[in-house]
Coordinates of C-alpha atoms in Angstrom, one line a residue:
Chain R
M1 CA 0.0 0.0 0.0
N2 CA 2.8 2.4 0.9
R3 CA 4.4 2.0 -2.5
R4 CA 1.1 2.8 -4.2
I5 CA 0.7 6.0 -2.2
F6 CA 4.3 6.8 -2.9
L7 CA 3.8 6.3 -6.7
F8 CA 0.7 8.4 -6.6
G9 CA 2.5 11.1 -4.7
A10 CA 5.4 11.1 -7.2
L11 CA 2.8 11.3 -10.0
A12 CA 1.1 14.3 -8.3
A13 CA 4.4 16.0 -7.8
A14 CA 5.4 15.3 -11.4
S15 CA 2.1 16.8 -12.7
C16 CA 2.7 20.0 -10.7
G17 CA 6.1 20.4 -12.2
K18 CA 4.9 21.1 -15.7
D19 CA 5.0 24.9 -15.1
H20 CA 8.6 26.0 -15.4
R21 CA 8.2 29.6 -14.2
P22 CA 9.9 30.2 -10.9
R23 CA 7.5 30.1 -8.1
L24 CA 6.8 31.8 -4.8
N25 CA 4.7 30.4 -2.0
V26 CA 2.8 33.1 -0.1
W27 CA 0.7 32.2 3.0
N28 CA -1.5 35.0 4.3
W29 CA -4.7 35.7 6.3
S30 CA -7.9 35.2 4.4
T31 CA -9.1 38.2 2.2
Y32 CA -5.9 40.1 2.8
I33 CA -4.8 40.7 -0.7
D34 CA -6.4 41.7 -4.0
P35 CA -6.2 38.6 -6.3
E36 CA -5.7 40.9 -9.2
M37 CA -2.5 42.3 -7.7
V38 CA -1.1 38.8 -7.3
K39 CA -1.9 38.1 -11.0
A40 CA -0.3 41.4 -12.0
F41 CA 2.9 40.4 -10.2
E42 CA 2.9 37.0 -11.9
R43 CA 2.7 38.7 -15.3
Q44 CA 5.3 41.4 -14.6
R45 CA 8.0 39.0 -13.4
S46 CA 6.7 35.9 -15.1
V47 CA 6.7 33.9 -11.9
R48 CA 4.0 31.7 -10.4
I49 CA 2.6 32.5 -7.0
R50 CA 1.0 29.8 -4.9
Y51 CA -1.2 31.8 -2.6
G52 CA -2.7 30.1 0.5
T53 CA -4.6 31.3 3.6
Y54 CA -4.6 30.5 7.2
E55 CA -6.9 31.2 10.1
S56 CA -4.7 31.9 13.1
N57 CA -1.1 32.7 14.0
E58 CA -1.0 29.3 15.7
E59 CA -1.9 27.5 12.5
M60 CA 0.8 29.3 10.6
L61 CA 3.4 28.8 13.4
A62 CA 2.7 25.0 13.6
K63 CA 3.9 24.7 10.0
A64 CA 6.6 27.3 10.0
V65 CA 8.3 25.9 13.1
T66 CA 9.2 22.7 11.2
G67 CA 11.6 24.7 9.0
N68 CA 10.3 22.6 6.1
S69 CA 6.9 24.0 5.5
G70 CA 7.5 25.0 1.8
W71 CA 6.2 28.6 2.3
D72 CA 8.4 31.6 1.5
I73 CA 6.4 34.5 2.9
V74 CA 4.0 34.5 5.9
F75 CA 2.2 37.4 7.7
P76 CA 2.6 37.0 11.5
T77 CA 1.0 39.5 13.9
H78 CA 3.7 41.9 15.3
S79 CA 3.8 40.2 18.6
R80 CA 4.7 36.8 17.0
L81 CA 7.7 38.2 15.2
A82 CA 10.1 38.2 18.2
P83 CA 9.5 34.6 19.2
M84 CA 9.8 33.5 15.5
W85 CA 13.0 35.5 15.2
R86 CA 14.5 34.0 18.4
N87 CA 13.7 30.5 17.1
G88 CA 15.6 31.3 13.9
L89 CA 12.6 31.0 11.6
L90 CA 12.8 34.4 10.0
A91 CA 15.2 35.7 7.4
T92 CA 16.7 39.2 8.0
L93 CA 15.1 41.7 5.7
D94 CA 17.6 43.2 3.3
H95 CA 16.8 46.9 3.0
K96 CA 18.8 47.3 -0.1
R97 CA 16.3 45.0 -1.9
L98 CA 13.3 46.9 -0.4
P99 CA 13.7 50.4 -1.9
S100 CA 10.0 51.2 -1.3
L101 CA 10.2 50.9 2.5
H102 CA 10.0 54.7 2.7
N103 CA 6.4 54.4 1.6
L104 CA 5.5 53.2 5.1
E105 CA 4.0 55.5 7.6
A106 CA 6.6 57.0 9.9
R107 CA 5.5 55.1 12.9
F108 CA 5.8 51.8 11.0
Q109 CA 9.3 52.6 9.7
S110 CA 10.7 52.0 13.2
P111 CA 8.0 50.2 15.2
E112 CA 8.6 49.5 18.9
W113 CA 8.5 45.7 18.3
D114 CA 11.2 45.8 15.6
P115 CA 12.9 49.2 15.6
S116 CA 15.4 48.5 12.8
L117 CA 12.8 46.7 10.7
R118 CA 14.8 43.5 10.3
Q119 CA 12.0 40.9 11.0
G120 CA 8.9 41.9 8.9
V121 CA 7.4 44.7 6.8
P122 CA 4.3 46.2 8.5
Y123 CA 1.4 45.4 6.2
M124 CA -2.1 45.9 7.6
W125 CA -3.2 46.8 11.1
N126 CA -6.3 47.0 13.2
A127 CA -7.5 48.0 16.7
T128 CA -10.0 46.8 19.3
G129 CA -12.7 49.3 20.2
I130 CA -16.4 49.6 20.9
V131 CA -19.2 49.5 18.3
Y132 CA -22.5 50.8 19.5
N133 CA -26.0 51.4 18.2
K134 CA -26.3 55.2 17.9
A135 CA -30.1 55.1 17.8
Q136 CA -30.6 53.2 21.0
V137 CA -27.7 54.0 23.4
S138 CA -25.7 57.1 24.2
A139 CA -22.1 57.0 22.9
P140 CA -19.8 55.1 25.3
A141 CA -16.4 56.7 26.0
R142 CA -14.7 54.2 28.2
W143 CA -14.3 50.5 28.5
A144 CA -16.0 50.9 31.9
D145 CA -19.2 51.9 30.1
L146 CA -19.5 48.3 29.0
W147 CA -20.4 47.4 32.6
S148 CA -23.6 49.4 32.3
P149 CA -26.8 47.4 33.3
A150 CA -28.7 49.2 30.5
L151 CA -26.9 46.9 28.0
S152 CA -27.9 43.8 29.8
G153 CA -28.4 40.9 27.4
R154 CA -27.6 43.0 24.4
L155 CA -23.8 43.3 24.8
T156 CA -21.1 41.1 23.5
M157 CA -17.3 40.8 24.2
L158 CA -14.7 39.2 21.9
D159 CA -14.1 35.5 22.4
D160 CA -10.4 36.2 22.9
P161 CA -8.5 36.0 26.2
E162 CA -6.0 38.7 25.3
D163 CA -8.6 41.3 24.4
V164 CA -11.1 40.6 27.2
L165 CA -8.6 40.3 30.1
G166 CA -6.7 43.2 28.6
I167 CA -9.6 45.7 28.8
C168 CA -10.5 44.5 32.3
L169 CA -7.0 45.3 33.3
L170 CA -7.2 48.7 31.6
K171 CA -10.5 49.5 33.3
L172 CA -8.7 48.9 36.7
G173 CA -5.8 51.1 35.6
Y174 CA -3.3 48.2 35.1
P175 CA -1.3 47.5 32.0
F176 CA -3.1 45.8 29.1
S177 CA -0.5 43.0 29.0
S178 CA 0.0 42.6 32.8
I179 CA 1.3 39.2 33.9
N180 CA 1.0 40.1 37.6
E181 CA -1.1 37.4 39.2
A182 CA -2.9 39.7 41.7
Q183 CA -3.8 42.2 38.9
L184 CA -5.1 39.3 36.8
G185 CA -7.1 38.0 39.7
K186 CA -8.9 41.4 40.0
A187 CA -9.4 41.5 36.2
K188 CA -11.1 38.1 36.5
V189 CA -13.5 39.4 39.1
E190 CA -14.4 42.3 36.7
A191 CA -14.9 39.9 33.8
L192 CA -17.2 37.7 35.9
A193 CA -19.2 40.7 37.0
Q194 CA -19.6 41.7 33.3
K195 CA -20.4 38.2 32.2
K196 CA -23.9 38.5 33.8
L197 CA -24.7 41.3 31.3
L198 CA -23.3 39.6 28.2
R199 CA -25.3 37.9 25.5
A200 CA -22.2 36.0 24.4
Y201 CA -18.4 36.1 23.7
L202 CA -18.4 36.6 19.9
N203 CA -15.9 37.5 17.3
A204 CA -16.8 38.4 13.7
D205 CA -20.1 36.6 14.0
V206 CA -21.6 39.5 16.0
R207 CA -21.5 41.7 12.8
D208 CA -24.9 40.6 11.6
Q209 CA -26.5 41.0 15.1
L210 CA -25.2 44.6 15.3
V211 CA -26.6 45.4 11.8
S212 CA -30.0 44.0 12.7
G213 CA -30.1 45.9 16.1
D214 CA -30.2 42.8 18.3
V215 CA -26.9 43.7 19.9
L216 CA -26.5 47.3 21.1
A217 CA -22.8 47.4 22.0
A218 CA -19.9 45.1 21.4
Q219 CA -16.1 45.0 21.9
L220 CA -14.9 44.5 18.4
W221 CA -12.0 44.7 16.0
S222 CA -12.0 47.8 13.9
T223 CA -11.9 45.8 10.7
T224 CA -15.1 43.9 11.5
A225 CA -16.6 47.0 13.0
A226 CA -16.0 48.9 9.8
Q227 CA -17.9 46.3 7.8
A228 CA -20.8 46.6 10.2
V229 CA -20.7 50.4 10.3
H230 CA -20.6 50.7 6.5
G231 CA -23.5 48.2 6.4
G232 CA -25.8 50.1 8.7
A233 CA -25.5 53.9 9.2
K234 CA -26.9 53.8 12.8
L235 CA -23.7 52.2 14.2
G236 CA -20.8 54.1 15.7
F237 CA -17.3 53.1 16.8
I238 CA -15.1 54.6 19.5
Y239 CA -11.6 54.2 20.8
P240 CA -12.0 54.1 24.6
Q241 CA -10.3 56.6 26.9
E242 CA -8.4 54.0 29.0
G243 CA -6.4 52.9 26.0
F244 CA -6.9 50.1 23.4
P245 CA -4.8 47.4 21.8
L246 CA -3.4 47.6 18.3
Y247 CA -2.3 44.7 16.1
C248 CA -0.2 44.9 13.0
D249 CA 0.3 42.0 10.6
C250 CA 3.7 42.0 9.1
A251 CA 5.1 40.4 5.9
A252 CA 8.0 38.2 6.8
I253 CA 10.3 35.9 4.8
L254 CA 10.9 32.5 6.3
R255 CA 14.6 31.6 6.6
E256 CA 13.9 28.2 5.1
S257 CA 12.9 29.9 1.8
P258 CA 15.3 29.1 -1.0
R259 CA 13.9 32.1 -3.0
Q260 CA 15.0 35.0 -0.8
E261 CA 15.6 37.3 -3.8
L262 CA 12.2 36.8 -5.3
A263 CA 10.6 37.0 -1.8
H264 CA 12.2 40.4 -1.3
E265 CA 10.9 41.5 -4.8
F266 CA 7.4 40.5 -3.8
L267 CA 7.6 42.4 -0.5
D268 CA 8.8 45.5 -2.3
Y269 CA 5.9 45.0 -4.8
L270 CA 3.4 45.0 -1.8
L271 CA 4.9 48.3 -0.8
Q272 CA 4.0 50.1 -4.0
P273 CA 1.3 52.7 -3.3
G274 CA -1.2 51.4 -5.9
V275 CA -0.8 47.8 -4.9
A276 CA -1.0 48.5 -1.1
A277 CA -4.2 50.6 -1.7
A278 CA -5.9 47.9 -3.7
N279 CA -5.0 45.3 -1.1
A280 CA -6.3 47.5 1.8
K281 CA -9.5 48.0 -0.2
V282 CA -10.1 44.3 -0.4
A283 CA -9.0 43.6 3.1
E284 CA -11.2 46.4 4.4
T285 CA -8.6 47.2 7.0
A286 CA -6.0 49.9 7.7
T287 CA -2.8 49.9 5.7
A288 CA 0.6 50.7 7.2
N289 CA 1.5 52.4 3.9
A290 CA 1.3 56.2 4.0
A291 CA 1.7 56.5 0.2
A292 CA -1.3 54.2 -0.3
R293 CA -3.4 55.9 2.4
V294 CA -3.7 59.1 0.4
L295 CA -5.2 57.1 -2.4
L296 CA -7.9 55.7 -0.1
P297 CA -11.1 57.4 1.2
S298 CA -10.7 58.6 4.8
D299 CA -12.2 56.3 7.4
D300 CA -12.8 57.2 11.0
V301 CA -13.3 53.7 12.1
L302 CA -10.2 52.1 10.6
Y303 CA -7.9 55.1 11.2
P304 CA -8.2 56.5 14.7
P305 CA -7.6 60.3 15.0
L306 CA -4.1 61.2 16.0
Q307 CA -5.1 62.0 19.6
A308 CA -6.7 58.6 20.0
M309 CA -3.8 56.9 18.4
Q310 CA -1.6 58.1 21.3
R311 CA -3.6 55.8 23.6
G312 CA -3.0 52.8 21.5
I313 CA -1.0 49.9 22.9
W314 CA 1.0 47.3 20.8
P315 CA 0.7 44.2 23.0
P316 CA 4.1 42.4 23.2
A317 CA 4.4 38.6 23.1
L318 CA 3.9 36.9 26.5
D319 CA 6.2 34.2 27.7
S320 CA 4.7 30.7 28.0
A321 CA 4.2 30.7 31.8
A322 CA 2.3 34.0 31.6
Q323 CA 0.3 32.6 28.7
R324 CA -0.7 29.5 30.6
L325 CA -1.8 31.6 33.6
R326 CA -3.9 33.8 31.3
D327 CA -5.4 30.8 29.6
R328 CA -6.3 29.3 32.9
I329 CA -8.0 32.5 34.1
W330 CA -9.8 32.7 30.8
T331 CA -11.1 29.1 31.2
E332 CA -12.3 30.0 34.7
I333 CA -14.1 33.1 33.3
K334 CA -15.8 31.2 30.5
S335 CA -16.9 28.3 32.7
G336 CA -17.6 30.5 35.8
Chain Y
M1 CA -50.1 9.5 11.4
K2 CA -48.2 10.4 14.6
L3 CA -45.2 8.6 13.2
R4 CA -45.3 10.6 10.0
L5 CA -45.4 13.8 11.9
Y6 CA -42.5 12.7 14.1
A7 CA -40.5 11.7 11.0
T8 CA -41.2 15.0 9.3
L9 CA -40.1 16.9 12.4
A10 CA -36.9 14.8 12.7
L11 CA -36.1 15.4 9.0
L12 CA -36.8 19.1 9.3
F13 CA -34.5 19.2 12.3
L14 CA -31.8 17.5 10.3
H15 CA -32.1 19.5 7.2
A16 CA -33.4 22.9 8.2
P17 CA -29.8 24.4 8.5
L18 CA -29.1 23.2 4.9
L19 CA -32.3 24.8 3.7
V20 CA -31.4 28.1 5.4
L21 CA -28.0 27.9 3.9
I22 CA -29.3 27.4 0.4
V23 CA -31.9 30.1 0.7
F24 CA -29.4 32.7 1.9
S25 CA -27.0 31.7 -0.9
F26 CA -29.5 33.5 -3.2
N27 CA -29.8 36.6 -1.0
S28 CA -28.7 39.8 -2.6
G29 CA -27.6 41.3 0.8
K30 CA -24.4 40.7 2.5
F31 CA -25.8 39.9 6.0
T32 CA -28.2 37.2 7.2
A33 CA -31.3 39.3 6.5
W34 CA -33.3 38.7 3.3
E35 CA -33.1 41.5 0.8
G36 CA -34.0 39.9 -2.5
F37 CA -33.2 37.2 -5.0
S38 CA -29.8 37.4 -6.6
L39 CA -27.1 35.2 -8.1
R40 CA -24.3 37.6 -7.2
W41 CA -22.7 35.2 -4.7
Y42 CA -22.6 32.4 -7.2
A43 CA -20.9 34.7 -9.7
A44 CA -18.5 35.8 -7.0
A45 CA -17.7 32.2 -6.1
A46 CA -17.0 31.4 -9.8
R47 CA -14.5 34.3 -9.9
D48 CA -12.8 33.4 -6.6
S49 CA -9.8 31.4 -7.8
Q50 CA -8.8 30.4 -4.3
L51 CA -12.2 28.8 -3.7
I52 CA -12.2 27.1 -7.0
D53 CA -8.6 25.8 -6.5
G54 CA -9.7 24.6 -3.0
L55 CA -12.8 22.8 -4.5
W56 CA -10.7 21.2 -7.2
N57 CA -8.1 20.0 -4.6
S58 CA -10.8 18.7 -2.4
L59 CA -12.4 16.7 -5.2
L60 CA -9.1 15.4 -6.4
I61 CA -8.1 14.3 -2.9
A62 CA -11.6 12.8 -2.2
F63 CA -11.7 10.7 -5.3
A64 CA -8.1 9.5 -5.1
S65 CA -8.2 8.7 -1.5
A66 CA -11.7 7.1 -1.7
A67 CA -10.5 4.9 -4.6
L68 CA -7.5 3.7 -2.7
A69 CA -9.3 3.3 0.6
T70 CA -12.1 1.4 -1.0
L71 CA -9.7 -1.0 -2.7
T72 CA -7.6 -1.6 0.4
G73 CA -10.5 -1.5 2.9
T74 CA -12.5 -4.0 1.0
L75 CA -9.6 -6.4 0.7
A76 CA -8.8 -5.9 4.4
A77 CA -12.4 -6.7 5.3
Y78 CA -12.4 -9.8 3.1
G79 CA -9.1 -11.0 4.6
M80 CA -10.2 -10.5 8.2
W81 CA -13.5 -12.3 7.4
R82 CA -11.6 -15.2 5.9
K83 CA -9.1 -15.5 8.7
A84 CA -11.7 -14.6 11.4
A85 CA -9.2 -12.1 13.0
P86 CA -10.9 -10.5 15.9
V87 CA -7.9 -8.5 17.1
L88 CA -7.4 -6.9 13.7
S89 CA -11.0 -5.9 13.4
A90 CA -10.9 -4.5 16.9
G91 CA -7.9 -2.5 15.7
L92 CA -10.1 -0.9 13.0
Y93 CA -12.5 0.4 15.7
V94 CA -9.6 1.9 17.5
S95 CA -8.6 3.9 14.5
L96 CA -12.2 4.9 14.1
I97 CA -12.6 6.3 17.7
T98 CA -9.1 7.9 17.9
P99 CA -9.7 11.7 18.1
E100 CA -8.9 13.3 14.8
I101 CA -6.4 15.7 16.3
V102 CA -4.4 12.7 17.7
T103 CA -4.5 11.0 14.3
G104 CA -3.4 14.2 12.6
V105 CA -0.6 15.0 15.0
S106 CA 0.7 11.4 14.8
L107 CA 0.6 11.4 11.0
L108 CA 2.4 14.8 11.0
A109 CA 5.1 13.4 13.3
L110 CA 5.5 10.4 11.0
F111 CA 5.8 12.6 7.9
Q112 CA 8.2 15.0 9.4
W113 CA 10.4 12.2 10.7
S114 CA 10.4 10.4 7.3
F115 CA 11.1 13.7 5.4
R116 CA 14.5 13.8 7.1
F117 CA 15.7 11.2 4.7
L118 CA 13.1 11.3 2.0
H119 CA 13.7 15.0 1.2
L120 CA 10.0 15.7 0.6
Q121 CA 7.6 18.3 1.8
L122 CA 4.1 18.2 3.0
G123 CA 1.7 18.4 0.1
M124 CA -1.0 16.6 -1.9
H125 CA 0.6 13.2 -1.4
T126 CA 0.6 13.5 2.4
V127 CA -3.0 14.6 2.5
I128 CA -4.0 11.7 0.3
A129 CA -2.0 9.3 2.4
A130 CA -3.6 10.6 5.5
H131 CA -7.1 10.4 4.1
V132 CA -6.6 6.8 2.9
A133 CA -5.3 6.0 6.4
F134 CA -8.5 7.1 8.2
S135 CA -11.0 6.1 5.5
I136 CA -9.9 2.4 5.5
A137 CA -11.6 1.9 8.8
Y138 CA -14.9 3.2 7.5
V139 CA -14.7 1.1 4.4
S140 CA -13.8 -2.1 6.2
I141 CA -16.5 -1.7 8.7
V142 CA -19.2 -1.2 6.1
V143 CA -18.0 -4.1 4.0
S144 CA -17.5 -6.3 7.0
A145 CA -21.2 -5.8 8.0
R146 CA -22.2 -7.1 4.6
L147 CA -19.8 -10.0 4.8
R148 CA -21.4 -11.1 8.0
G149 CA -24.4 -12.3 6.1
Y150 CA -22.4 -14.0 3.4
D151 CA -22.0 -17.7 3.2
R152 CA -18.6 -19.0 2.2
S153 CA -20.2 -22.0 0.6
Q154 CA -21.2 -19.8 -2.3
E155 CA -17.5 -19.3 -3.1
E156 CA -16.8 -22.9 -2.5
A157 CA -19.6 -23.9 -4.9
A158 CA -18.1 -21.7 -7.6
M159 CA -14.7 -23.4 -7.1
D160 CA -16.3 -26.9 -7.2
L161 CA -17.6 -25.9 -10.6
G162 CA -14.1 -25.1 -11.7
A163 CA -13.5 -21.5 -10.9
T164 CA -10.1 -20.5 -9.5
E165 CA -10.1 -18.7 -6.2
W166 CA -9.6 -15.3 -7.9
R167 CA -12.4 -16.0 -10.3
A168 CA -14.7 -17.1 -7.5
F169 CA -13.9 -13.9 -5.6
F170 CA -14.5 -11.6 -8.5
R171 CA -17.5 -13.3 -10.0
V172 CA -19.4 -14.3 -6.8
T173 CA -18.1 -12.4 -3.8
V174 CA -17.6 -9.0 -5.3
P175 CA -21.0 -8.8 -7.0
Y176 CA -22.6 -9.8 -3.6
L177 CA -20.6 -7.1 -1.9
A178 CA -21.1 -4.5 -4.6
P179 CA -23.8 -2.4 -2.8
A180 CA -21.7 -2.3 0.4
I181 CA -18.6 -1.4 -1.6
A182 CA -20.5 1.4 -3.4
A183 CA -21.8 2.7 0.0
A184 CA -18.3 2.5 1.5
A185 CA -16.8 4.4 -1.4
L186 CA -19.4 7.2 -1.0
L187 CA -18.7 7.3 2.7
A188 CA -15.0 7.5 2.1
L189 CA -15.6 10.3 -0.4
A190 CA -17.7 12.2 2.1
V191 CA -15.4 11.8 5.1
S192 CA -12.4 12.8 2.9
F193 CA -14.2 15.8 1.5
D194 CA -15.3 17.4 4.8
D195 CA -12.2 16.6 6.9
Y196 CA -10.6 19.7 8.3
V197 CA -8.6 18.8 11.4
I198 CA -6.3 16.1 10.0
T199 CA -6.1 17.8 6.6
S200 CA -5.0 21.2 8.0
L201 CA -2.2 19.4 9.9
V202 CA -0.7 17.5 7.1
A203 CA -1.4 19.9 4.2
G204 CA 1.4 21.6 2.5
V205 CA 1.9 24.4 0.0
D206 CA -0.1 22.8 -2.8
S207 CA -3.0 21.1 -1.0
E208 CA -5.3 23.7 0.4
T209 CA -8.8 22.1 0.4
L210 CA -12.2 23.7 0.4
P211 CA -12.8 23.3 4.1
M212 CA -9.4 24.9 4.8
V213 CA -10.3 27.9 2.6
I214 CA -13.7 28.3 4.3
Y215 CA -12.2 27.9 7.7
S216 CA -9.6 30.6 7.1
M217 CA -12.4 33.0 6.2
A218 CA -13.9 32.7 9.7
R219 CA -11.8 35.5 11.3
K220 CA -13.3 38.1 9.0
G221 CA -16.8 36.6 9.2
V222 CA -18.0 34.1 6.7
S223 CA -19.0 35.7 3.4
P224 CA -22.1 34.7 1.5
V225 CA -19.8 33.3 -1.2
V226 CA -19.3 30.4 1.2
N227 CA -23.1 29.8 1.2
A228 CA -23.1 29.6 -2.5
V229 CA -20.2 27.1 -2.7
S230 CA -21.6 25.0 0.1
S231 CA -25.0 24.8 -1.6
C232 CA -23.3 23.5 -4.7
V233 CA -21.5 20.9 -2.6
V234 CA -24.8 19.8 -0.9
V235 CA -26.4 19.4 -4.3
I236 CA -23.5 17.4 -5.8
F237 CA -23.3 15.1 -2.8
G238 CA -27.1 14.8 -2.7
A239 CA -27.1 13.7 -6.3
L240 CA -24.3 11.2 -5.6
V241 CA -26.3 9.6 -2.8
L242 CA -29.4 9.4 -5.1
V243 CA -27.3 7.7 -7.8
S244 CA -25.9 5.2 -5.3
E245 CA -29.4 4.4 -4.0
R246 CA -30.5 3.7 -7.6
L247 CA -27.5 1.5 -8.1
Q248 CA -28.2 -0.5 -5.0
R249 CA -31.8 -1.1 -5.9
R250 CA -31.0 -2.6 -9.2

C-alpha cells in the first residue's frame, strides 16, 4: 500500500512540475490581498505564485516551526515576530532590496517591536474598540461603560482572552498585558461581573446582530466593525479613553525559503502605493503604507484620529508561563 | 399519522440548516437578513480562484483517497473475514474512535520524521495518504457488515464448478458485496471531502482544500460566497447519494 501511495505522490508531484516559471509560495490571512495584484505580479515578473490562507497565527506557526513548510512568505502579527526571530525561523530583511520601504507611515518605519525593521514589513493593522447602536444607546467613552446594566443581554465581548482580560486590566488602571497574578485576579472578578450582562463572547459573528439591532454594543476589532458600520448607518465606533490594543500583521520571509531574492521582490511590490491601496480596499482594513493611504477614502473607524492613536497599545508577546496563567483564568471566566 | 409527523419533524431538524444555507446563498444582501433574490454570490464564487482551487483540490483528494481506501479497505475486510481475525477488526475500531487531532498529529510526526531522509515536503501526497489511512476503517466496517451475512459455501460452490479462487472472488463475492462497496466508497468520499482537522495538519503548500479555505475566512466573518459554494456541494453530494441508491436497488 505504501508503495502505491508513494507512486501516486510522485505522480502528483510530477504533474505539478509542468509549469517552469519560478514560483513563490505566499501564505496569508484570508481576504488580505487583491487577487488581481497577485496576478499582475505573476505577469510582470513571469513567476507563479501559490497563494494560501490561514486562520490563526498558531496554524501558521505550527507549520513554520518545522523549518520545512515550503512557504516563503508569511504574515505573522507583530507580537509573533520576536518569538519566531528567536527561534531562527525568519530571514533578516535586506533593506537594499526593499527600496520602497520609505512608503511606510513614519510610525511603522521604526515600530517599537522591531525598531530596525529586520524581521517583517508592517502590512495591515487594526485595533479593538467599541461598536454601539447610535439610535438606541448614548455614545460610550470608556471600556467601563460596557459594565452598564442598561446593556444587559444586548452586549457582547470578543471571544479572545488577550482582548477581554486586557480591557478588564485597563479598566482597573493596570497595563493591558499585565502578567501580575494579583492584577489578573482582579481582572477576572471584573470579567465575571460583566459576564452577567453579556449575550455571548463573539468575534466576527456579531456583525450581523449589530446590523440587525439585536446587539446594542460590542467589543470588536475595527476591521469587522468597519464592515458593520458601513453596512448600517446607525452604528458608531469609538476608541476608549483607558487605551486600546493595536495589532499589526507584518510580511516576513521564512529563513527556510530558497527564494530570498524573489521573496524580497514581492515584499517590495506589496509596498507600491497602488498595490497597497488595492489590497487595503479588499482587506477592508487599515494599511501601514502612507503613500497608499492618500489614495484611499478617509475612514474614522479604521484610522483612529491622532489623539486617540496616542492611547494605542501594541501588546508584546507573552512568555509561555504567563500565557498559561492567562489561559487558565480565561477558562475560569468562561466556565464560571 | 403520529409517526409521520414525528418523521417530518426529525427530517426538518436534520435539514433545516441546509435549507437556510441554500436560501441565503440566493440573498442579494451581505448579511443574514433577506433583501431579495440574486445570483451575485454564485458569480463571485465562480470568480474566486482560491475557492475554485480549493474545491478542485478537495475533489481530487476525495476521489483519489476514496478509490485507494475502497480497494484496500474491501480487501482488508475480506481478509479479516476469511481469517476470522478479531484482534485486527478491533484494531479498526480503535482507528475509528481515535480523536482526529491525535491521528493528525501522529501522522504529521511520522511525515516530518520520514522527510528527514526522503527530502520531501508536505503536500498533496501527504494529504491523500492521511485520508486513505483514516478512510480504510470506515470502508472495512461497512464491507464487514455485509460479509457477516455472506455464506462462504457460495464461493466454494463456484470453485467446485471449476472457478479459480480469484475468479470465484471476482464473479461471486464481489457482486454480492457491490452495494456495500459502493456505499463504502461514498462514505469515504464524504469523510475525505469534509475533513478539516487532519487535513490542515498534514497539508502543505499545494494542497489547500475547500474546508481549509472556508475555515480561514472565519476570522473576518464568513462571506455569503461560502453559502453559494456550500450549496453546490450539498447538491452534488445529494445527487451522488441518489445515484448510489438507484444502483443499489438494481
